[in-house]
Short mmCIF file of C-alpha atoms and ligand atoms in Angstrom, two decimals:
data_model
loop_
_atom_site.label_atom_id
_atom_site.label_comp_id
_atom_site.label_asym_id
_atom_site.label_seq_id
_atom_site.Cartn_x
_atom_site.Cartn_y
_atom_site.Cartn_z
CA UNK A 1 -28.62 12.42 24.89
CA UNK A 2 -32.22 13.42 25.61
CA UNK A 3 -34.74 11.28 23.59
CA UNK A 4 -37.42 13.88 24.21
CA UNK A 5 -35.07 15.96 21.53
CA UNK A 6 -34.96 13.75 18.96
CA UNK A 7 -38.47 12.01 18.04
CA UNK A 8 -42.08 12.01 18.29
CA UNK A 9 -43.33 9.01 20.73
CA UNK A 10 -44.55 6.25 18.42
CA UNK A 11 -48.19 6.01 18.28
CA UNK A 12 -48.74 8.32 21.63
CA UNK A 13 -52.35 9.17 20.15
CA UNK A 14 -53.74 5.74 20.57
CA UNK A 15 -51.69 4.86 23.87
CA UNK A 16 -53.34 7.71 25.23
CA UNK A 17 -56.78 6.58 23.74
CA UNK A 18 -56.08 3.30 25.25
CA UNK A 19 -55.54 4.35 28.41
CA UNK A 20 -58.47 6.44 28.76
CA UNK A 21 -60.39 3.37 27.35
CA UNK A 22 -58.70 1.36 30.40
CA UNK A 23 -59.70 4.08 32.89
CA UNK A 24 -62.98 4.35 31.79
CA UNK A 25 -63.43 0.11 31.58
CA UNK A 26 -62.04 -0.17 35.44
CA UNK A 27 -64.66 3.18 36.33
CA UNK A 28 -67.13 0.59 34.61
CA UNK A 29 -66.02 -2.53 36.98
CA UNK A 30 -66.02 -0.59 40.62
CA UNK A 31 -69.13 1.20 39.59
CA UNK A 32 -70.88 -2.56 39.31
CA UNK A 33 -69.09 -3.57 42.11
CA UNK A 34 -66.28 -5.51 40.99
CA UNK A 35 -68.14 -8.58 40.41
CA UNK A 36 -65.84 -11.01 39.73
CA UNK A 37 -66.47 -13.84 36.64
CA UNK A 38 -68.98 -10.96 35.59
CA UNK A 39 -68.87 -11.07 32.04
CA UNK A 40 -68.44 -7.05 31.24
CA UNK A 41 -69.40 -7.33 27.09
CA UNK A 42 -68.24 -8.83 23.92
CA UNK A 43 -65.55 -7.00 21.86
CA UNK A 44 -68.40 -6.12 19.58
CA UNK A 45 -70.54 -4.90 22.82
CA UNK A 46 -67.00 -3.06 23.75
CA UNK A 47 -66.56 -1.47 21.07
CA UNK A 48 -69.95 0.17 20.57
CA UNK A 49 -69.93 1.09 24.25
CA UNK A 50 -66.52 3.19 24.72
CA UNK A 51 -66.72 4.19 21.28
CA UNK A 52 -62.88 3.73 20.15
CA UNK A 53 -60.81 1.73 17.26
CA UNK A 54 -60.68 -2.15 17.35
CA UNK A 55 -56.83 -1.45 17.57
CA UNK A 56 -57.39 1.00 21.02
CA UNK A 57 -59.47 -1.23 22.61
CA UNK A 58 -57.42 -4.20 22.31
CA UNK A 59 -54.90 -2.46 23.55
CA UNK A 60 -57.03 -1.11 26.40
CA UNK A 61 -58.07 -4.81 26.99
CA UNK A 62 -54.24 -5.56 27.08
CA UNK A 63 -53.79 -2.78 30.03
CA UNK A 64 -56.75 -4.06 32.15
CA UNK A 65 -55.39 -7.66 31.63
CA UNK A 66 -51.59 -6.40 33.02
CA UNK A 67 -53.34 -5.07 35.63
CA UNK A 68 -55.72 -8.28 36.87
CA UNK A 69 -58.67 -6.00 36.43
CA UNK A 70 -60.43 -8.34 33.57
CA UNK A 71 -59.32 -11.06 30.81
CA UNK A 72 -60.34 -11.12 27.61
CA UNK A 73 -62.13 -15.39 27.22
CA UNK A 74 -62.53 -16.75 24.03
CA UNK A 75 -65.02 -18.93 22.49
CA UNK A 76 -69.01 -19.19 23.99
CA UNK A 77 -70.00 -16.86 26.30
CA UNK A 78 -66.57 -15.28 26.15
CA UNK A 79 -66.25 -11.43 26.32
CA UNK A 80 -63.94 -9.46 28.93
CA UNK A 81 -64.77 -11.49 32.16
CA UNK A 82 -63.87 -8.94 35.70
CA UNK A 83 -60.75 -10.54 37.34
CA UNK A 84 -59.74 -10.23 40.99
CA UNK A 85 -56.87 -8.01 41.46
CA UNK A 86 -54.01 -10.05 43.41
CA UNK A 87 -50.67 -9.18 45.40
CA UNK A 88 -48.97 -10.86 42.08
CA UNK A 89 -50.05 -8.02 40.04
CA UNK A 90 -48.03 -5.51 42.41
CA UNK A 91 -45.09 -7.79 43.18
CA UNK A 92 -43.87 -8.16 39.42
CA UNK A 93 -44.00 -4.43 38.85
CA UNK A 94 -42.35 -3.29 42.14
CA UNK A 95 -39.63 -5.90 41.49
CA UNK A 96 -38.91 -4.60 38.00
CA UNK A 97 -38.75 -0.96 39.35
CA UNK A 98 -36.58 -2.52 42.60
CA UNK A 99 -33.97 -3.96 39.70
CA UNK A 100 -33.92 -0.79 37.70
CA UNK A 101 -32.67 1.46 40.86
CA UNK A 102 -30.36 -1.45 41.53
CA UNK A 103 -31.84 -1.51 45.35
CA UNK A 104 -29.78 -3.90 47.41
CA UNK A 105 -30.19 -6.32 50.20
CA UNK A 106 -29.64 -4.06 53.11
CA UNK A 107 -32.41 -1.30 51.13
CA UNK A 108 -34.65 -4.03 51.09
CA UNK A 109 -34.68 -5.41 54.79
CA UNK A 110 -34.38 -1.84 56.16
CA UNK A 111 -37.41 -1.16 54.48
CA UNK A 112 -39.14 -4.14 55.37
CA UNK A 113 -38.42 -3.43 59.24
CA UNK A 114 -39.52 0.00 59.30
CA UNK A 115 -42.97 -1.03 57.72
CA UNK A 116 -43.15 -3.59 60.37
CA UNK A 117 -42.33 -1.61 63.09
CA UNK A 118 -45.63 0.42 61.74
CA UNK A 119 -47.44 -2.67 61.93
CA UNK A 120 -46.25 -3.68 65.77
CA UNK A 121 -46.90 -0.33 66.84
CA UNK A 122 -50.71 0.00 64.90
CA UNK A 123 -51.50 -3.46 65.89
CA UNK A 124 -50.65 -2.90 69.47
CA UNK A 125 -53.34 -0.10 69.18
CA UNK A 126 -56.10 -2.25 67.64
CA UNK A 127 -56.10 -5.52 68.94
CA UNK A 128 -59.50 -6.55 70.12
CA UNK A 129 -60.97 -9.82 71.78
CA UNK A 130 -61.25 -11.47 69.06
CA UNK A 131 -57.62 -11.22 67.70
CA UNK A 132 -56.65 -12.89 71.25
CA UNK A 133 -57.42 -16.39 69.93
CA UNK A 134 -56.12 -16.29 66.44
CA UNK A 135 -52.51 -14.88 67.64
CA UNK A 136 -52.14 -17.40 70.76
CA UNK A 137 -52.81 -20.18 67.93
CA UNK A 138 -50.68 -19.19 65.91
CA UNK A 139 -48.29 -19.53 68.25
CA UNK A 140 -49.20 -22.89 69.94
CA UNK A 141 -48.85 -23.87 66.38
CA UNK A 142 -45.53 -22.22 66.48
CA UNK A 143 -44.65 -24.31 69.88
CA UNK A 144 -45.73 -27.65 68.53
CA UNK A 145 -43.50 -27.39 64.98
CA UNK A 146 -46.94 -27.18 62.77
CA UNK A 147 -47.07 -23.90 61.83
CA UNK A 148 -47.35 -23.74 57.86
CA UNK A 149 -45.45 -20.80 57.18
CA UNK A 150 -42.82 -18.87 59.81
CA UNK A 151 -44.33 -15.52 58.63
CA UNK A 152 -47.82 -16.54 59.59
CA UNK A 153 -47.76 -14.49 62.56
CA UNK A 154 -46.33 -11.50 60.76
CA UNK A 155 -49.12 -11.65 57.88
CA UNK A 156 -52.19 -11.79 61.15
CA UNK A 157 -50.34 -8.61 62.72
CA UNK A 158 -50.36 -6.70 59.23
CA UNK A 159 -54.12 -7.89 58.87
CA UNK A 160 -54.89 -6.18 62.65
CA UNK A 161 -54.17 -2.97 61.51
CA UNK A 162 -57.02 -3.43 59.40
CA UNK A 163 -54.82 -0.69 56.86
CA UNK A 164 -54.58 -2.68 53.59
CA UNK A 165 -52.22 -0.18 51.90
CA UNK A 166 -49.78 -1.18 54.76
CA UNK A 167 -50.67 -4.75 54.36
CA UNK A 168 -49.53 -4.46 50.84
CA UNK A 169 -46.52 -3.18 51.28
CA UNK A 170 -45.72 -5.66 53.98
CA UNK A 171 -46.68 -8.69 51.99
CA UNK A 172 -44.84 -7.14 48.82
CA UNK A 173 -41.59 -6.76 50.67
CA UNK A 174 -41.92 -9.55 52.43
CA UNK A 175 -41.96 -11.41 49.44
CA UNK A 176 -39.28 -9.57 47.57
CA UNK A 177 -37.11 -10.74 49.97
CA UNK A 178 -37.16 -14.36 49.18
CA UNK A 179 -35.81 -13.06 45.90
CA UNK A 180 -32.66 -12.22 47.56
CA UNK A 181 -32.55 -15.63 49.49
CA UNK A 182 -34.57 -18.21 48.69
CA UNK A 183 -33.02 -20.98 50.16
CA UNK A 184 -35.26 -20.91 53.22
CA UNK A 185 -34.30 -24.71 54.17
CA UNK A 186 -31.32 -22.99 55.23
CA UNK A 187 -33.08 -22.01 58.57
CA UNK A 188 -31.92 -24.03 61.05
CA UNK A 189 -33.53 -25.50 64.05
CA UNK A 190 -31.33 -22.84 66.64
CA UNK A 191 -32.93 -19.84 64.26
CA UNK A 192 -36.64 -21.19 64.76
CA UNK A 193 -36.57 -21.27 67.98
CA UNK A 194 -35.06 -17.80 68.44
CA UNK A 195 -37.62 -16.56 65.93
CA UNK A 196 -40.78 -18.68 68.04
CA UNK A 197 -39.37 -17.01 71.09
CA UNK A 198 -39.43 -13.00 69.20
CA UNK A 199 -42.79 -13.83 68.53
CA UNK A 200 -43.77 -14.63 71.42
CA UNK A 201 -42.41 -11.49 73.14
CA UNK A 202 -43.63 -9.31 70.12
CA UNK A 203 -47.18 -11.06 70.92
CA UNK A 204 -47.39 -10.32 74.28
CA UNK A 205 -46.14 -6.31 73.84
CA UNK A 206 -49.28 -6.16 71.33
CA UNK A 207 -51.96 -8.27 73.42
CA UNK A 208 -50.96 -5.30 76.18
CA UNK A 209 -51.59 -2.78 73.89
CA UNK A 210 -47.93 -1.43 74.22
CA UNK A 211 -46.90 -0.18 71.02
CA UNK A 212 -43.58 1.32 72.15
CA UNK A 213 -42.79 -2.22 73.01
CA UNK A 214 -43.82 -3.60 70.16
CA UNK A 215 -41.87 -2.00 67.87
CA UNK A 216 -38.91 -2.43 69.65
CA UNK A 217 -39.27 -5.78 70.06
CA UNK A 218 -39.82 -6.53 65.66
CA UNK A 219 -37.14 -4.35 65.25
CA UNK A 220 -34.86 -6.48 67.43
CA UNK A 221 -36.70 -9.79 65.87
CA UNK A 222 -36.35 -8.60 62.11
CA UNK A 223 -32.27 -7.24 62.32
CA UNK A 224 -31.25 -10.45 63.61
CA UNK A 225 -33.36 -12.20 61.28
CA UNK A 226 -31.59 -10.33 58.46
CA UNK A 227 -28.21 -10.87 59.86
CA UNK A 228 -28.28 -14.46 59.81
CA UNK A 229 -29.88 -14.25 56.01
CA UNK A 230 -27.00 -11.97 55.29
CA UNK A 231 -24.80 -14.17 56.72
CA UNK A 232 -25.72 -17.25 54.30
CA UNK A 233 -23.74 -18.34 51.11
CA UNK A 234 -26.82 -18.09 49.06
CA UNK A 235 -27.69 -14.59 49.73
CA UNK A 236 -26.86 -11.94 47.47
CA UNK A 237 -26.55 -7.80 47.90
CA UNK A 238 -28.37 -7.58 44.52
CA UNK A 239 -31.18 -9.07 42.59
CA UNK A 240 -30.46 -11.07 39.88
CA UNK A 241 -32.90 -10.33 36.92
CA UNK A 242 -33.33 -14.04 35.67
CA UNK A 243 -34.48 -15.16 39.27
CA UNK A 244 -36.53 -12.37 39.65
CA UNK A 245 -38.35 -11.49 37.01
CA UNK A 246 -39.31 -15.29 36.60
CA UNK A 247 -43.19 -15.35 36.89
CA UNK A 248 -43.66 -11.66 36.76
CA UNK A 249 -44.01 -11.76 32.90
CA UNK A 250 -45.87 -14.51 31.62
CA UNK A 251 -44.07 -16.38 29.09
CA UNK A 252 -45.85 -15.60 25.94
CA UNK A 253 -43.06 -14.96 23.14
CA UNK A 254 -43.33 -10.72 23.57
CA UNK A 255 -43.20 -10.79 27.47
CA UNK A 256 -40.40 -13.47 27.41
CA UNK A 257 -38.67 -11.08 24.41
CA UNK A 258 -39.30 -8.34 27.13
CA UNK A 259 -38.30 -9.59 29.87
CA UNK A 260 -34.82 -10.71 28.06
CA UNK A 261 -34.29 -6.44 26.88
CA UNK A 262 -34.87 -5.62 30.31
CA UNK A 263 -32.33 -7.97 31.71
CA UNK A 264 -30.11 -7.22 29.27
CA UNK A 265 -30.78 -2.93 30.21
CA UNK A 266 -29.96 -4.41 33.77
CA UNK A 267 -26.89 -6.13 33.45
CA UNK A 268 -25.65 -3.63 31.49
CA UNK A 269 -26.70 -0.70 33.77
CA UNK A 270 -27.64 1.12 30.60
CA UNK A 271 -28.32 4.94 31.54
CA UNK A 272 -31.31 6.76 30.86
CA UNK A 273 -31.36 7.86 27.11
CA UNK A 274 -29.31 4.72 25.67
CA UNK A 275 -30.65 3.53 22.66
CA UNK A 276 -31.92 0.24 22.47
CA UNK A 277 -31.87 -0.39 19.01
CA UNK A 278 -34.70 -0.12 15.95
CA UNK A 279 -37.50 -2.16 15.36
CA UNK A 280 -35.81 -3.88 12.29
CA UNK A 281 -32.54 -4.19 14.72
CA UNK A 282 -34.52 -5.74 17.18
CA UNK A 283 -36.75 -8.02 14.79
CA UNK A 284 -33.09 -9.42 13.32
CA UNK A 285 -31.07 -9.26 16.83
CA UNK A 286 -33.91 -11.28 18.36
CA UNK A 287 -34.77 -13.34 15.28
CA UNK A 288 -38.63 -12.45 16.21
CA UNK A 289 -42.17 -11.21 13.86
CA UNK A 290 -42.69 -7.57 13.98
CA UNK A 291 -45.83 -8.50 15.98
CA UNK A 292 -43.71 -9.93 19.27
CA UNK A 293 -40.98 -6.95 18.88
CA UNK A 294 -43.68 -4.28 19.05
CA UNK A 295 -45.61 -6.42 21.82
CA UNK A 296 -42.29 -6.27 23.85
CA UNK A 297 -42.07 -2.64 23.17
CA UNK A 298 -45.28 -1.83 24.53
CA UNK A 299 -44.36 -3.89 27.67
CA UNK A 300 -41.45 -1.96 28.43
CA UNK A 301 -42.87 1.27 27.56
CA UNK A 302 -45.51 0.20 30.25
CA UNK A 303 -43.12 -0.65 32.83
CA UNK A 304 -41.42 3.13 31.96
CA UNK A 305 -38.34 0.85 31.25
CA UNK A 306 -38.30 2.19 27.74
CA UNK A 307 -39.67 4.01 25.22
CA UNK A 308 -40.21 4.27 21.75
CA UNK A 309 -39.51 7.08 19.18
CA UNK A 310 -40.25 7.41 15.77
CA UNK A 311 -38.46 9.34 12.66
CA UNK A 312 -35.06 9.82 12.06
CA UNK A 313 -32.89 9.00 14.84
CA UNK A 314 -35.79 6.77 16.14
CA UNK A 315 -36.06 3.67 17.98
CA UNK A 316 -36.47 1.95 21.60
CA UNK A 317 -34.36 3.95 24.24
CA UNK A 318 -34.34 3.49 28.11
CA UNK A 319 -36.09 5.94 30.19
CA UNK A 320 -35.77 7.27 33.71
CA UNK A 321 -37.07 4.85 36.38
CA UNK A 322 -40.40 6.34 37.34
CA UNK A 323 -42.91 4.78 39.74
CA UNK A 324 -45.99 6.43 38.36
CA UNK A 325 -46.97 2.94 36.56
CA UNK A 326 -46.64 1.27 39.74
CA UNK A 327 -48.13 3.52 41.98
CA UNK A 328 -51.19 3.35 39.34
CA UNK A 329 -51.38 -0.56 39.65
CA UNK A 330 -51.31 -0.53 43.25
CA UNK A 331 -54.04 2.45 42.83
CA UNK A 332 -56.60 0.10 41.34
CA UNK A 333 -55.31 -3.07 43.99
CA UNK A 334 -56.52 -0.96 46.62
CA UNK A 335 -59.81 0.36 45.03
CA UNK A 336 -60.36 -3.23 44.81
CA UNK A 337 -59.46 -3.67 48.79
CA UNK A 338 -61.90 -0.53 49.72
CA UNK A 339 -58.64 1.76 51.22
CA UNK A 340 -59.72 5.32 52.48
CA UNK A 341 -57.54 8.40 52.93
CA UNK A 342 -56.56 7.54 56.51
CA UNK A 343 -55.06 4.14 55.46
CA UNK A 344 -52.70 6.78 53.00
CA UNK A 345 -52.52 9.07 55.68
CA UNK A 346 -51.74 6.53 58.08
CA UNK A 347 -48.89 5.14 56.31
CA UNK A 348 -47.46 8.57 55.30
CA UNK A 349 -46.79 9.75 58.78
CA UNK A 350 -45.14 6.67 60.07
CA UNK A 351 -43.14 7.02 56.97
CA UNK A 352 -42.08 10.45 57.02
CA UNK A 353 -40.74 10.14 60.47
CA UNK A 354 -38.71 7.04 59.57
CA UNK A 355 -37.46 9.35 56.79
CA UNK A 356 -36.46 12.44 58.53
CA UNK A 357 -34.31 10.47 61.03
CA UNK A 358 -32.57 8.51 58.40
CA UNK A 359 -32.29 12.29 56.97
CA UNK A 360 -31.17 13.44 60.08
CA UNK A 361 -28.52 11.19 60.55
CA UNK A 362 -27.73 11.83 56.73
CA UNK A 363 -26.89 15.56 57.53
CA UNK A 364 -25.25 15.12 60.41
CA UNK A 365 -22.27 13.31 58.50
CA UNK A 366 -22.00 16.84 56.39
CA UNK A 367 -22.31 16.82 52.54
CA UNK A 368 -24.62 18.84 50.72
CA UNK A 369 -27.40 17.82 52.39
CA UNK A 370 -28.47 21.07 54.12
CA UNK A 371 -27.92 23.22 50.13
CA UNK A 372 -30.51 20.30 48.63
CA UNK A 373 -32.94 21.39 51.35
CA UNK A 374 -32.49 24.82 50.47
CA UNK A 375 -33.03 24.22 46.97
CA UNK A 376 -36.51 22.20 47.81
CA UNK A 377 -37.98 24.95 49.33
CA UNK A 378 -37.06 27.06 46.87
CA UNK A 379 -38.15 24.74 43.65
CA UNK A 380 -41.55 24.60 45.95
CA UNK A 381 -41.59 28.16 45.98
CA UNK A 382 -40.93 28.43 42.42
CA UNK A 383 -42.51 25.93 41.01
CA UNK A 384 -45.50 25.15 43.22
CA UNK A 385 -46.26 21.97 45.41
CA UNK A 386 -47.72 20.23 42.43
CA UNK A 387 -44.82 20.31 39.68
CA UNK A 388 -41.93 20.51 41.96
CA UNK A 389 -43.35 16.95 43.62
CA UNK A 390 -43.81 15.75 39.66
CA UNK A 391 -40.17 16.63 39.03
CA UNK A 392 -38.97 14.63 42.69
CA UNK A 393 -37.91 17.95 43.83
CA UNK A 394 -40.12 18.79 46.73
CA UNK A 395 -39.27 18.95 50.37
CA UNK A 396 -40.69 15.30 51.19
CA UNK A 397 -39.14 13.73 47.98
CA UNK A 398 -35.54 15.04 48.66
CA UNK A 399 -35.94 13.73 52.24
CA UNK A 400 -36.38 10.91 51.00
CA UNK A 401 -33.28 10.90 48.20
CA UNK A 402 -31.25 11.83 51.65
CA UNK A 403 -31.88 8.14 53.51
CA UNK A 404 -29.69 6.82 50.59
CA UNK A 405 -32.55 3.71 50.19
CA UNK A 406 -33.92 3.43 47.10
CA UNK A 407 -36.76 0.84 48.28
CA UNK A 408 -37.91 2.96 51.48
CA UNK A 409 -37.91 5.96 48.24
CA UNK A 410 -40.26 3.46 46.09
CA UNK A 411 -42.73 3.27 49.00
CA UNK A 412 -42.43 6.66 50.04
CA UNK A 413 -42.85 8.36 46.88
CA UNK A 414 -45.44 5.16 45.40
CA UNK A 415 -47.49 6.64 49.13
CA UNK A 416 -47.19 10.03 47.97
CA UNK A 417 -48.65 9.83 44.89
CA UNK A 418 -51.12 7.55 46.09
CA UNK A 419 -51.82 10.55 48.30
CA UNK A 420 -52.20 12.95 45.40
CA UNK A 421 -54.48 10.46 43.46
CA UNK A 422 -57.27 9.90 45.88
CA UNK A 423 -57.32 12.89 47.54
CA UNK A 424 -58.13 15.30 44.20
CA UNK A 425 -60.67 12.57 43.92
CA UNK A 426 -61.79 13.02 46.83
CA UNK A 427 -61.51 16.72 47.09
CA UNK A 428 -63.78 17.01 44.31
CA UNK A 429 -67.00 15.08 45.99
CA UNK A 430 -66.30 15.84 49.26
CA UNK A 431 -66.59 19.45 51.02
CA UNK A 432 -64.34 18.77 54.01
CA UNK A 433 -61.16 17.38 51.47
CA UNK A 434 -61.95 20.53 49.64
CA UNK A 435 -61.20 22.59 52.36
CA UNK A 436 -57.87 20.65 53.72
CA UNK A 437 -56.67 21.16 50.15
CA UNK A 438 -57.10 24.81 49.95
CA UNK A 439 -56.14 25.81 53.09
CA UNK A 440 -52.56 24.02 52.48
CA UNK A 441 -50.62 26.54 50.56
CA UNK A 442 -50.50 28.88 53.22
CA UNK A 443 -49.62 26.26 55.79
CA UNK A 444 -47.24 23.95 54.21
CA UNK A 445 -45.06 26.38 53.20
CA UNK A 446 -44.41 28.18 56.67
CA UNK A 447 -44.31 23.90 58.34
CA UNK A 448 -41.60 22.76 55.81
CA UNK A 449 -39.28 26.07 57.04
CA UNK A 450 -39.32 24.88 60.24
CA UNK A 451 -38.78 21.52 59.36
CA UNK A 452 -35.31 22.47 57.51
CA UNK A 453 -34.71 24.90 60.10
CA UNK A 454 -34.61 22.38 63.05
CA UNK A 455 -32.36 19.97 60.17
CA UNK A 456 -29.99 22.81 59.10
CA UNK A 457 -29.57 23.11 63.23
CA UNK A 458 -28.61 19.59 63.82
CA UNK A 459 -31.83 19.12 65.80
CA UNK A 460 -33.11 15.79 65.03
CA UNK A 461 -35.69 15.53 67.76
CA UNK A 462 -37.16 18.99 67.05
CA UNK A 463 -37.71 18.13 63.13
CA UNK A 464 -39.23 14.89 64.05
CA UNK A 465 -41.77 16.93 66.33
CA UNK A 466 -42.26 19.67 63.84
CA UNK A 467 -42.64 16.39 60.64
CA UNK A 468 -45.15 14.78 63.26
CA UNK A 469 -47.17 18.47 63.78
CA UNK A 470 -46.90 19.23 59.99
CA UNK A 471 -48.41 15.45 59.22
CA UNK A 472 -51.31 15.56 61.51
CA UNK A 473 -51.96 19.43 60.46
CA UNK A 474 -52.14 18.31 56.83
CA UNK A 475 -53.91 15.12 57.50
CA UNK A 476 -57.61 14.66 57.21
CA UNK A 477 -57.85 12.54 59.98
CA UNK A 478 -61.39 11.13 60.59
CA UNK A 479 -61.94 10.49 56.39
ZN1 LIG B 501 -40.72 -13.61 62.50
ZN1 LIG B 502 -45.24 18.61 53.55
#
């Protein structure tokens, strides 16, 4: 059953007057600079100043505060004080949207090597003088049994590409997958060593500025570091929602009330369009105020885990898993960080060629793989680049649906639209955007042909030629 048929969204009029409060507030914060412990205004001051309800700018305060941009402090020389956007604030939500796809294990790691790979081969590119003496260091360090983490190397390497959307996604998945195995005394003294002697070899590829090497050499490093965590008792193929969603939600009574729906949505693998239950269910289910219920709500309409509908045949339902949210948070984390188009662009091209030959191989085993290429290029035709991307039914977007990994989709498609963001913004102040962007229709169309072509043909090397020609032609390089 299709919610959208059935009821108005409760209160849509001041969510979306909320979150154009919230837009406008975080405008306000990287047009001062984003000087943190800056105290922005009063609620008074707040009010006058973006001109909206008491009730829409609490809950715009209540958006900014999900999103580390700025807390609301009490008392004396309280107000809404600017916050420092951290990793934290993209972890929770990409492990909520992780746990709705049901992504396993093996989704996870795969994606976790390929972004690596990224970061061997970029690294190997960049290294400078400098970088010399912090990597042989770390690995002295390594040598002499202090080092204080065993991914210390991997976090420098991510830093030397000096491309802090990749550097996000590294950390992120990186962490995530302690949340799979956690029991990281498990590592035993035979493992180290291996792992001290991959890093060593993975050093010296990068310190000669051979990329090619490099990659090879994490790739080899990370699959046998995910073999032996497979291999381990404690490790398990799925998450579990109570270990990982503790600490993503804070524990005040509508998060915690949230965070219990969501598991429950989870362990029930609830589809789209099952209804939750109505407020007045929930409040007696729950045994909780009308006040925490509808906080919940609002949290799980947030995290586009649910969704609210008034009127007859109303109530909470679960919604599609969409990463729009997501990609938003990790929007304003890089703002924060200063990322540029290239970093985007950057990560998109390494990305779409890990795609298309996970795609490739996907074809090869038959299916109807080669009729949901068709049918991309014709819902692009059809519908335009725009909507069929919005609807996950573009070229690039069912390439990705063809690797079968529903994390390496979450980066791809959080990339994408991270894409799409800052380059209309972009676009509009910038002449040399502008004219990428309208020269594109008449060359992406003609570039994704030949990409399905060389697919449909069974000729992975040619697509991954044409993908590479099509990424750079599309790319605005130098911005
Ligand atoms: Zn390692
Ligand atoms: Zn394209």
């Amino acid at each position: 059953m299709n919610p959208e048929l059935i009821a108005p969204r409760v209160d849509s009029r001041r969510a979306k007057l909320a979150g154009r409060a919230a837009e406008q507030i975080i405008a306000d914060v990287i047009e001062l600079g984003w000087p943190v412990g800056h105290v922005l205004g009063s609620e008074t001051e707040l009010l006058e100043r973006y001109g909206v309800s008491r009730a829409v700018l609490r809950e715009a305060i209540r958006l900014v505060e999900h999103q580390h941009v700025a807390r609301m402090r009490r008392g004396t020389g309280g107000g809404l004080v600017i916050d420092e956007p951290d990793v934290d604030a993209v972890i929770g939500p990409t492990v909520i949207y992780l746990l709705r796809v049901g992504a396993t294990l093996d989704e996870t790691f795969d994606t976790r090597i390929l972004l690596e790979e990224l970061v061997a081969e970029i690294a190997s590119q960049r290294v400078s003088e400098a970088d010399i003496t912090t990597i042989r260091r770390t690995l002295e360090r390594e040598f002499n049994g202090d080092s204080p983490n065993y991914r210390l190397l991997h976090v420098q390497l991510a830093t030397l590409t000096a491309n802090p959307v990749l550097e996000l996604f590294v950390t992120t998945f990186s962490r995530v997958g302690d949340f799979y195995f956690s029991d990281v005394g498990a590592l035993t003294s035979d493992v180290e060593q291996e792992a001290r002697r991959a890093h060593d070899s993975i050093a010296r590829a990068i310190l000669t500025n051979n990329p090619g090497l490099a990659r090879e050499r994490m790739q080899r490093h990370l699959r046998a570091e995910a073999d032996f965590i497979r291999r381990q008792p404690a490790t398990v193929q799925r998450l579990d929602p109570t270990v990982a969603l503790a600490g993503t939600l804070r524990d005040k009574r509508g998060e915690a009330l949230a965070r219990q729906i969501f598991t429950e949505i989870v362990t029930s693998e609830a589809t789209p369009g099952t209804f939750i239950g109505s407020e007045a269910s929930l409040m007696e289910k729950y045994t909780a105020s009308r006040a925490v219920v509808r906080e919940a709500i609002r949290i799980l309409e947030y995290h586009q885990i649910a969704l609210a509908r008034r009127g007859p045949g109303g109530g909470l339902f679960v919604t599609e898993p969409d990463v729009s949210a997501l990609a938003d948070i990790i929007a304003i984390y890089l703002r924060r960080r200063g990322v540029k188009i290239r970093h985007i662009a950057e990560l998109r091209t390494g990305l779409e060629l890990a795609v298309i030959e996970r795609a490739a191989a996907t074809l090869r085993s038959g299916g109807s793989a080669a009729e949901k290429l068709e049918q991309a290029l014709r819902a692009e035709a059809e519908q335009g680049m725009g909507l069929a991307f919005g609807h996950g039914e573009d070229l690039h977007s069912v390439l990705a649906g063809l690797t079968g990994n529903r994390a390496l989709q979450l980066v791809h498609r959080v990339t994408m639209r991270l894409g799409w963001l800052f380059f209309s913004q972009f676009a509009a102040d910038d002449e040399r955007v502008g004219a990428i962007e309208r020269s594109l229709p008449s060359t992406v169309g003609p570039a994704h042909r030949g990409i399905v072509d060389a697919l449909i043909a069974g000729d992975a090397e040619l697509a991954v030629m044409r993908m590479r020609a099509h990424m750079s032609a599309t790319s605005p390089g130098a911005l």
